[in-house]
mmCIF file of C-alpha atoms in Angstrom:
data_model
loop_
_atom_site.group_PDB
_atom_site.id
_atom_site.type_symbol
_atom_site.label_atom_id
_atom_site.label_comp_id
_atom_site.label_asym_id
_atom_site.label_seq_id
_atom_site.Cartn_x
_atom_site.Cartn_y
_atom_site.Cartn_z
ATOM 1 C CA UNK A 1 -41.929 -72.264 -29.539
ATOM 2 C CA UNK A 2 -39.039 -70.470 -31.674
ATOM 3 C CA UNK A 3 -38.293 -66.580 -31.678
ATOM 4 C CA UNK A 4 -37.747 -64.639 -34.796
ATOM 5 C CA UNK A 5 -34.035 -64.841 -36.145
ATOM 6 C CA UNK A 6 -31.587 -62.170 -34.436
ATOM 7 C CA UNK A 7 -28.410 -61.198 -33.529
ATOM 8 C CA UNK A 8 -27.344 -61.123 -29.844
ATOM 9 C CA UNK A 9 -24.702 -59.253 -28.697
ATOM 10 C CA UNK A 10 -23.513 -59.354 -25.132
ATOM 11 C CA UNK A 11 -22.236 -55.939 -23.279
ATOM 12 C CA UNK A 12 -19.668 -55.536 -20.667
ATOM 13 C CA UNK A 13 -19.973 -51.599 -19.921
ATOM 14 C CA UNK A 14 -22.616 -49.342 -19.867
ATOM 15 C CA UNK A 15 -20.803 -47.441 -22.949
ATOM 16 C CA UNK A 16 -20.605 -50.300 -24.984
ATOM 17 C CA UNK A 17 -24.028 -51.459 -24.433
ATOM 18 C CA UNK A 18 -25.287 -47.669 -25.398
ATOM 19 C CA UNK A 19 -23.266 -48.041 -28.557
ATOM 20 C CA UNK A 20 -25.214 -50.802 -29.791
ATOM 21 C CA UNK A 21 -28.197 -49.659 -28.809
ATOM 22 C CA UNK A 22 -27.784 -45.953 -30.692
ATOM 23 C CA UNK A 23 -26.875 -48.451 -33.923
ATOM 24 C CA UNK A 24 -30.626 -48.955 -34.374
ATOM 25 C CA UNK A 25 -32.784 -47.793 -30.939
ATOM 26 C CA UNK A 26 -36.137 -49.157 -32.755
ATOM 27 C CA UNK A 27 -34.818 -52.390 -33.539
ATOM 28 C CA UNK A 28 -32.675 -53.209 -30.425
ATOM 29 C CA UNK A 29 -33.740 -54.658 -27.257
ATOM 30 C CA UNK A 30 -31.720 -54.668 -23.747
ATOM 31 C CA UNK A 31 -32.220 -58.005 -21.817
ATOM 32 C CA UNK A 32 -32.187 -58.392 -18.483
ATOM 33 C CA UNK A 33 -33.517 -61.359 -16.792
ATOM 34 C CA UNK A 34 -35.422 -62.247 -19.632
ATOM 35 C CA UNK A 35 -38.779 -63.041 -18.057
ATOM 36 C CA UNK A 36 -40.479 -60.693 -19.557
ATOM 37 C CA UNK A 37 -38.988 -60.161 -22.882
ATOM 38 C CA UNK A 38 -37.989 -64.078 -23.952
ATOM 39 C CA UNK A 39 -42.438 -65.580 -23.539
ATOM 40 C CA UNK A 40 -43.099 -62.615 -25.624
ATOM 41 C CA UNK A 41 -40.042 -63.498 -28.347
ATOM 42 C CA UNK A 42 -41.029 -66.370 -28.680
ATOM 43 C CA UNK A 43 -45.169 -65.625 -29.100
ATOM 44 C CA UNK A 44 -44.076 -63.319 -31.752
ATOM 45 C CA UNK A 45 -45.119 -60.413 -29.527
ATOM 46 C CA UNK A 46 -41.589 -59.172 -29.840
ATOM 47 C CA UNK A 47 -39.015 -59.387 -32.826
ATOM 48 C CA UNK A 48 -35.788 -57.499 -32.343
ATOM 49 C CA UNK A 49 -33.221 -57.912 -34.500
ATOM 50 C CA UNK A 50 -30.614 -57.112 -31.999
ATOM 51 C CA UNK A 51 -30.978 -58.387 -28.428
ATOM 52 C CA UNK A 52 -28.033 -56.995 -25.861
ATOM 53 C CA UNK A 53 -27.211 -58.457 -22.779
ATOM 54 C CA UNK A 54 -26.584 -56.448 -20.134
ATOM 55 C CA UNK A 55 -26.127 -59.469 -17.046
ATOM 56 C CA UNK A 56 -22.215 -59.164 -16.997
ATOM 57 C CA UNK A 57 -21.992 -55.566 -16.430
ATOM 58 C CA UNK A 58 -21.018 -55.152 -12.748
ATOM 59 C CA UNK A 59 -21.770 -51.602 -12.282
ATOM 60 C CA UNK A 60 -26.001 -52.663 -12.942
ATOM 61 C CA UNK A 61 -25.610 -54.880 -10.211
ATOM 62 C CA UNK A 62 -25.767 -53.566 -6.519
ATOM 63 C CA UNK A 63 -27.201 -52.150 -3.590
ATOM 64 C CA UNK A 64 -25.429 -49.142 -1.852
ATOM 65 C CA UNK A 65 -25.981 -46.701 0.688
ATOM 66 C CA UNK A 66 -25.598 -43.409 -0.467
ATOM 67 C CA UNK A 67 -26.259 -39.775 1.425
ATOM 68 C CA UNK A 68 -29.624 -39.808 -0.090
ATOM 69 C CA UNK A 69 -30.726 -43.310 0.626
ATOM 70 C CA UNK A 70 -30.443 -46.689 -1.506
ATOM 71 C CA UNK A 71 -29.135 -47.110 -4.863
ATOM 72 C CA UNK A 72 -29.425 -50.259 -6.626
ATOM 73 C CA UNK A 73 -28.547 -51.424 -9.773
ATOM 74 C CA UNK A 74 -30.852 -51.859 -12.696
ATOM 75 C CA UNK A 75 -29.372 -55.647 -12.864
ATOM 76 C CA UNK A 76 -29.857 -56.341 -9.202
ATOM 77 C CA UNK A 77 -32.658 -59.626 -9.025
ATOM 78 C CA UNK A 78 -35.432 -59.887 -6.524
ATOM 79 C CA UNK A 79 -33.835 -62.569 -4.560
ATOM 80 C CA UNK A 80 -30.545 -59.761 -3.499
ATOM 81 C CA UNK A 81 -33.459 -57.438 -2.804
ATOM 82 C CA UNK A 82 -35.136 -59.961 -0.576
ATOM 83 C CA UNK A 83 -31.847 -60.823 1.626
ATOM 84 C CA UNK A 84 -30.452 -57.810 1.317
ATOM 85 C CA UNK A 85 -29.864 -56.339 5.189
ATOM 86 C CA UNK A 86 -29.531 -52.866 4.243
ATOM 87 C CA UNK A 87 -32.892 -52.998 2.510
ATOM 88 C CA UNK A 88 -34.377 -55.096 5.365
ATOM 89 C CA UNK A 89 -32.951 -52.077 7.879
ATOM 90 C CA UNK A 90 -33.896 -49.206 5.726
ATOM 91 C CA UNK A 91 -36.438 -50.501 3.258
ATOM 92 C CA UNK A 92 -38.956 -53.475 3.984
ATOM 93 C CA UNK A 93 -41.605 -52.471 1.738
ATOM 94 C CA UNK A 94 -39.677 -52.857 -1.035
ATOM 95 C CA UNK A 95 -37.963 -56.895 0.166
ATOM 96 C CA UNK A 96 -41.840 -57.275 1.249
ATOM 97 C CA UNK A 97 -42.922 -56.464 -2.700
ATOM 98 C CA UNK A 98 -39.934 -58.256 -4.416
ATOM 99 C CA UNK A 99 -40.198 -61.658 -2.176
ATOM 100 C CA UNK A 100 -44.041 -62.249 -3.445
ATOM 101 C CA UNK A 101 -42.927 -61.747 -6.813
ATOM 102 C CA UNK A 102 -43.286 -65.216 -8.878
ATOM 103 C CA UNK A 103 -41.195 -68.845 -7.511
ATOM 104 C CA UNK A 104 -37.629 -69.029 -6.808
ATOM 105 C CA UNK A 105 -36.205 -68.986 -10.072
ATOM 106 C CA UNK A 106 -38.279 -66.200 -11.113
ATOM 107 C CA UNK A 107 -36.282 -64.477 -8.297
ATOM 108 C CA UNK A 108 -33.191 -65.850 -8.968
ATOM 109 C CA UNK A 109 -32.929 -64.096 -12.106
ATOM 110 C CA UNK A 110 -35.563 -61.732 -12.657
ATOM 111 C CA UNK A 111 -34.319 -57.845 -12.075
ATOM 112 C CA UNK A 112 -36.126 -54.949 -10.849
ATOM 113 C CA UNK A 113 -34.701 -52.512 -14.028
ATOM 114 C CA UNK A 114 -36.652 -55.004 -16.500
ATOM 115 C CA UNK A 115 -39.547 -55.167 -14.441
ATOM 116 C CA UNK A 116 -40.137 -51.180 -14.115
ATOM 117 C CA UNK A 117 -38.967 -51.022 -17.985
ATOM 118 C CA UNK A 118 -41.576 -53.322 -18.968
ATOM 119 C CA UNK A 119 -43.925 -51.549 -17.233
ATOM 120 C CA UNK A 120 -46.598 -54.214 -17.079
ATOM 121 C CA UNK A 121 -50.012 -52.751 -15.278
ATOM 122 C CA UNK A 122 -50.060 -55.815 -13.125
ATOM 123 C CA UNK A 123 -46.403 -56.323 -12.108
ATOM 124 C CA UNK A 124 -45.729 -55.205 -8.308
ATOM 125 C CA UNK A 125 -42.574 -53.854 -8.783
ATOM 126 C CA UNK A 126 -44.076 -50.660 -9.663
ATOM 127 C CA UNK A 127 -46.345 -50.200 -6.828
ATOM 128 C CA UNK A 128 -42.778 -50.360 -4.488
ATOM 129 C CA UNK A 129 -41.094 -47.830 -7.031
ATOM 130 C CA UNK A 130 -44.565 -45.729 -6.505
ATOM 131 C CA UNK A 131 -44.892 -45.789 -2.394
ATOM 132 C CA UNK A 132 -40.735 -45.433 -1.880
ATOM 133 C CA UNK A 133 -40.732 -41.760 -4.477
ATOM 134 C CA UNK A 134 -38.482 -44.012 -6.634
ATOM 135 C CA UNK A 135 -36.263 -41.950 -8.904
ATOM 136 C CA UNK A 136 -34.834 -43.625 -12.023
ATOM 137 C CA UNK A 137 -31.291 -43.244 -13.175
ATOM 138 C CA UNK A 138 -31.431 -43.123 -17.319
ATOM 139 C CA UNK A 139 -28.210 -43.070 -19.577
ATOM 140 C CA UNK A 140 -27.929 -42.601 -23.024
ATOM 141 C CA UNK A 141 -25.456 -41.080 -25.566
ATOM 142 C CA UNK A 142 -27.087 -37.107 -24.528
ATOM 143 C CA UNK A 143 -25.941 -37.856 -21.080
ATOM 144 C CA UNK A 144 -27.613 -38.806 -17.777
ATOM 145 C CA UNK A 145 -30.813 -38.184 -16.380
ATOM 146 C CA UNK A 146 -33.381 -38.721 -13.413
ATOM 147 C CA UNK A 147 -36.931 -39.155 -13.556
ATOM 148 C CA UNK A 148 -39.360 -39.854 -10.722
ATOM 149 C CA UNK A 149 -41.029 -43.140 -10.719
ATOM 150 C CA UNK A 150 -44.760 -41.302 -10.604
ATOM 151 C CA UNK A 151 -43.572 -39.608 -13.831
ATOM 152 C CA UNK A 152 -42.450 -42.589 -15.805
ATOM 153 C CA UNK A 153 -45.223 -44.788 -16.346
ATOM 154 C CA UNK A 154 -47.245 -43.658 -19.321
ATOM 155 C CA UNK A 155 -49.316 -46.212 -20.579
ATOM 156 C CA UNK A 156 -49.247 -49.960 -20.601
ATOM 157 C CA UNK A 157 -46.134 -51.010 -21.478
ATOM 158 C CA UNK A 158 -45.039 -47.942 -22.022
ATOM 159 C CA UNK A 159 -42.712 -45.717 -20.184
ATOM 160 C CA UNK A 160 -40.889 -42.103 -20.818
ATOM 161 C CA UNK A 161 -37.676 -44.504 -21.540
ATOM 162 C CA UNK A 162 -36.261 -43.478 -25.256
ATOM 163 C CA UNK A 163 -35.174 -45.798 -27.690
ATOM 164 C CA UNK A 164 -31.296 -45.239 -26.763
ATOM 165 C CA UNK A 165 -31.787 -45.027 -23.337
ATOM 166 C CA UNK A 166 -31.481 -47.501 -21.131
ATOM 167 C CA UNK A 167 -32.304 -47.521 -16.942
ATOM 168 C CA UNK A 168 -28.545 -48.134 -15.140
ATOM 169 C CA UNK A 169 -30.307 -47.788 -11.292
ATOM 170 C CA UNK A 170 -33.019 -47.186 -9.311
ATOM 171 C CA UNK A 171 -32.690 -44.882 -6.398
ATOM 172 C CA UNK A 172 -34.818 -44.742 -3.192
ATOM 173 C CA UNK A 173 -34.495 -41.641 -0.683
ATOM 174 C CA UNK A 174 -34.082 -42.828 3.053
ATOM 175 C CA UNK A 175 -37.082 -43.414 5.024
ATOM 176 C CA UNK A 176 -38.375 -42.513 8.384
ATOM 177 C CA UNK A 177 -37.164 -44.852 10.932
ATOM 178 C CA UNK A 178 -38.821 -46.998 12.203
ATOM 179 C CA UNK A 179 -41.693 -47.193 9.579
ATOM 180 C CA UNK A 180 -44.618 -49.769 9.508
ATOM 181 C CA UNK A 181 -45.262 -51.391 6.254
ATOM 182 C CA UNK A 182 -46.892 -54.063 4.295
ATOM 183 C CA UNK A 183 -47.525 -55.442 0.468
ATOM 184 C CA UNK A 184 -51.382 -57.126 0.507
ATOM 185 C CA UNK A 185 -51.783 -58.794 -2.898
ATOM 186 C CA UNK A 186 -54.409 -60.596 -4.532
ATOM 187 C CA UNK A 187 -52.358 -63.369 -6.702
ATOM 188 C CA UNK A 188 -54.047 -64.504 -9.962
ATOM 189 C CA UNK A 189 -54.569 -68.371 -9.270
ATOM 190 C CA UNK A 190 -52.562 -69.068 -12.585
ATOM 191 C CA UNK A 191 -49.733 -66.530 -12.851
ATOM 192 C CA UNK A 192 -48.974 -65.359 -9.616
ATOM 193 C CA UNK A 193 -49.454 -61.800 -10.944
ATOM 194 C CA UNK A 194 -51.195 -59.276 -8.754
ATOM 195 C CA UNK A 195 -55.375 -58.841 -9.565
ATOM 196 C CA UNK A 196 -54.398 -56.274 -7.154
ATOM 197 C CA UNK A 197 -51.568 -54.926 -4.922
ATOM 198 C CA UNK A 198 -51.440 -52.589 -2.573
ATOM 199 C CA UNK A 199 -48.209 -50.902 -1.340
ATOM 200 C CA UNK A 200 -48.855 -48.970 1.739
ATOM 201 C CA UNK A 201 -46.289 -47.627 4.607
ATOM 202 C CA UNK A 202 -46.930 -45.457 7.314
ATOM 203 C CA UNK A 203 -44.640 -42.817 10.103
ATOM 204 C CA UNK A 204 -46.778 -43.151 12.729
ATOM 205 C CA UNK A 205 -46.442 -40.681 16.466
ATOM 206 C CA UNK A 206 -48.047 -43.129 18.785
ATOM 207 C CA UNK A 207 -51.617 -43.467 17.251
ATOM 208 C CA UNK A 208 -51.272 -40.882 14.626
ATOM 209 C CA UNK A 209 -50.034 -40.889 10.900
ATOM 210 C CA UNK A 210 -47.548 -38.756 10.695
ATOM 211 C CA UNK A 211 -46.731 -39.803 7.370
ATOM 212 C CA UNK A 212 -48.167 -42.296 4.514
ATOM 213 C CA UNK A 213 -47.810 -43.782 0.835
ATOM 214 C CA UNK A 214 -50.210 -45.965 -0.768
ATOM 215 C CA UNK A 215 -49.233 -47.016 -4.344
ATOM 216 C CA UNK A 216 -51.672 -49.856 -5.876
ATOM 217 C CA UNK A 217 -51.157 -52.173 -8.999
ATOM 218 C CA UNK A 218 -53.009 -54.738 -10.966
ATOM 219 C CA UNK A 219 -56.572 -53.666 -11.018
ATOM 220 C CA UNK A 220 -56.443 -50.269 -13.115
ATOM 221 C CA UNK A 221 -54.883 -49.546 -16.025
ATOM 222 C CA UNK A 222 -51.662 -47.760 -14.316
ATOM 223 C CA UNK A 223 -49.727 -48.388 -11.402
ATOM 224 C CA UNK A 224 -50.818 -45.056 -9.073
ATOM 225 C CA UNK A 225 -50.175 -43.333 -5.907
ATOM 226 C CA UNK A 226 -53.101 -43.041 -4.132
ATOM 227 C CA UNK A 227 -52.873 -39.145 -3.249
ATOM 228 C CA UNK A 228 -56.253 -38.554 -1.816
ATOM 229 C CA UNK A 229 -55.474 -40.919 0.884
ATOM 230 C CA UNK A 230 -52.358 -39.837 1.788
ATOM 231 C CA UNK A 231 -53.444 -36.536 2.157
ATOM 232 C CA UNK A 232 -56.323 -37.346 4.227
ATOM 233 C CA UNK A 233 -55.074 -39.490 6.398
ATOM 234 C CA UNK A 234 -52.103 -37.464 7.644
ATOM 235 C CA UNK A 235 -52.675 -36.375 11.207
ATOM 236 C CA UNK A 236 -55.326 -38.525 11.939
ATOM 237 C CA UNK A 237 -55.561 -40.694 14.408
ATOM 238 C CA UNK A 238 -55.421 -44.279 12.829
ATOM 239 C CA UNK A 239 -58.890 -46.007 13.963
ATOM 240 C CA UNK A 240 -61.776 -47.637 12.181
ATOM 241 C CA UNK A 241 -63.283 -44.743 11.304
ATOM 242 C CA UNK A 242 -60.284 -43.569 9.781
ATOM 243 C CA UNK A 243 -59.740 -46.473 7.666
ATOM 244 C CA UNK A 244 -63.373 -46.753 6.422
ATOM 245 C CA UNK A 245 -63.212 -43.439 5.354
ATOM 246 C CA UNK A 246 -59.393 -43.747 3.543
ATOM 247 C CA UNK A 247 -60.431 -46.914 2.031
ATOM 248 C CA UNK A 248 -63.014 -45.205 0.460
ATOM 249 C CA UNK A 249 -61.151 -42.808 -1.093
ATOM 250 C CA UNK A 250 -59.089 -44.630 -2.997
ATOM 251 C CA UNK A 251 -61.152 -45.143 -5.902
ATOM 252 C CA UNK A 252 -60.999 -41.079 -6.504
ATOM 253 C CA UNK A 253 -57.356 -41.699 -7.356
ATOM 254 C CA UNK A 254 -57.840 -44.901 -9.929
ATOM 255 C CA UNK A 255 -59.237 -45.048 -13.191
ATOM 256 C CA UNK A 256 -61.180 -48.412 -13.618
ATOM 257 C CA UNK A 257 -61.748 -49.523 -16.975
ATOM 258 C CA UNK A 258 -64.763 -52.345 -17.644
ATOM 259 C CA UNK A 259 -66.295 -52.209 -13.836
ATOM 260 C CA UNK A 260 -69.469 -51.521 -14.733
ATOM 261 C CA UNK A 261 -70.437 -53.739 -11.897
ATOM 262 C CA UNK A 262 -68.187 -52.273 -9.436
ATOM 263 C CA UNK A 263 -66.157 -55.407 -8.373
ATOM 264 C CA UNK A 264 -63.024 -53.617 -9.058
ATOM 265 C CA UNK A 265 -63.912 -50.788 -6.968
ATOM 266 C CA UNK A 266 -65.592 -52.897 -4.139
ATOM 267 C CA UNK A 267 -61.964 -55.245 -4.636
ATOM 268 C CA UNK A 268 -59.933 -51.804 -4.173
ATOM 269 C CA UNK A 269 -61.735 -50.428 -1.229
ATOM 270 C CA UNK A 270 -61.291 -54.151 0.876
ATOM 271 C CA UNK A 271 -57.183 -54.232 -0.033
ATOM 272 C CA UNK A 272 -56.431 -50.904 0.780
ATOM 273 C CA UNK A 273 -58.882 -51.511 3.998
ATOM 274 C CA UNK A 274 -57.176 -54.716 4.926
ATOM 275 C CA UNK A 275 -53.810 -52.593 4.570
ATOM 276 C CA UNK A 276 -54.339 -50.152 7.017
ATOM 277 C CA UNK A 277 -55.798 -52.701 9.286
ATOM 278 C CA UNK A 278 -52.183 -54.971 9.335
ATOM 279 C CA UNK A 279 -50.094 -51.646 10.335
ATOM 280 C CA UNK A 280 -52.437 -50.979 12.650
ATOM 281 C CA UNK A 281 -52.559 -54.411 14.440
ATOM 282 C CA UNK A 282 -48.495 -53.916 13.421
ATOM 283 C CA UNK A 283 -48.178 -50.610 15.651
ATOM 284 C CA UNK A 284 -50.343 -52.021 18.696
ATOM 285 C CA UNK A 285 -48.418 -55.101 18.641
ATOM 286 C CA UNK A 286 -45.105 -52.759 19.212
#
């Protein structure tokens, strides 16, 4: 298959790339990795006239230690994610999300900015960007500014991003340590993408939750923190009955469109089940 004629331009700053972009937001497109934007070039789904490459700006690419927590660059791929130690020490959940996350080469080259800016409903990324109170670092020619993951996914596809903005990094505030934490995902048989994926980590005082997030992707029409459960479960003593009860919950947080037989809901309540039951197993095991 062939894309639409257009002009590519490649960027080597921030500045310059915002330059272009501010030329003509609506007909402009930033690539990153390209796994997201290139299948739907060249199905027609996409025509820009003016695609920008952002892969040989350094300052996109990254993962640092800051006073808050993590910051990594918009650029940065799954695969640094996955090895990274700092992430490993500080951050699991999110190397647990990013090393499910399609084959090798997808890894190799996809990039966690293009996978929150695409903001497909069944990508994981978002779910990790959900559970860690992501914030997102946005530049354009106004200036700077920081939004919170739960606040930028607005529809499929759609996020609060304007037309001459574009996402330089992604930060994450520390975490408790040590924290217990898991991804459980259903993988579509044919695309690897999640049918659902739960995001869940957990502070835990010997048997009790001292602390939880639970964001879930794929089977509604949003990524969405599961609120309800977090607020129920905190203090509780983590047991069966505990878990029945949180893993019923959940649905009171989603919004599940066409389950007019209740699979989704039944397929929700069994994930975010199985969840709790691998930290628990986790913290007994400690």
């Amino acid at each position: 298959m062939y894309t639409a004629s257009f002009e590519y331009r490649r960027a080597h700053s921030v500045d310059e790339a915002l330059h272009w972009l501010q030329a003509d937001p609506e007909n402009s497109k930033i690539l990153a990795g390209g796994h997201s934007l290139l299948p739907l070039m060249k199905l027609m789904l996409a025509q820009p006239q003016v695609l920008i490459d952002i892969g040989r700006i350094s300052s996109l690419q990254g993962i640092w230690m800051e006073d808050h927590g993590l910051r990594i660059g918009a650029y940065t791929t799954y695969a640094e994610i996955v090895h990274n130690q700092e992430i490993t020490r500080f951050c699991p959940l999110l190397a647990q999300v990013a090393a499910t996350i399609g084959d090798v080469q997808v890894r190799n080259r996809g990039t966690i900015g293009g996978s929150l800016c695409h903001a497909d409903p069944q990508a994981d990324m978002p779910a990790a960007a959900l559970a860690l109170d992501a914030e997102l670092v946005m530049e354009s020619p106004r200036g700077q500014r920081v939004e919170s993951a739960n606040e930028f996914f607005q529809a499929p596809f759609m996020t609060s991003l304007a037309a001459d903005e574009m996402l330089t990094a992604i930060r994450i505030p520390k975490m408790p340590i040590p924290v217990l934490s898991t991804y459980l995902k259903r993988p579509h048989p044919a695309s690897g993408y999640p049918v659902i994926g739960v995001a869940l980590w957990l502070k835990m005082d010997g048997v009790v939750v001292r602390q939880c997030h639970l964001a879930i992707t794929g089977i509604a029409m949003l990524p969405f923190r599961a609120f309800k459960v977090e607020e129920y479960v905190q203090g509780q003593i983590l047991d069966a009955q505990t878990i029945a009860r949180a893993s019923a919950l959940a649905q009171e947080d989603a919004v599940l469109e066409e389950d007019e037989d209740g699979y989704k809901n039944h397929l929700l309540q069994v994930y975010v089940e199985r969840a709790f039951w691998q930290l628990l197993q986790s913290s007994l095991n400690e």
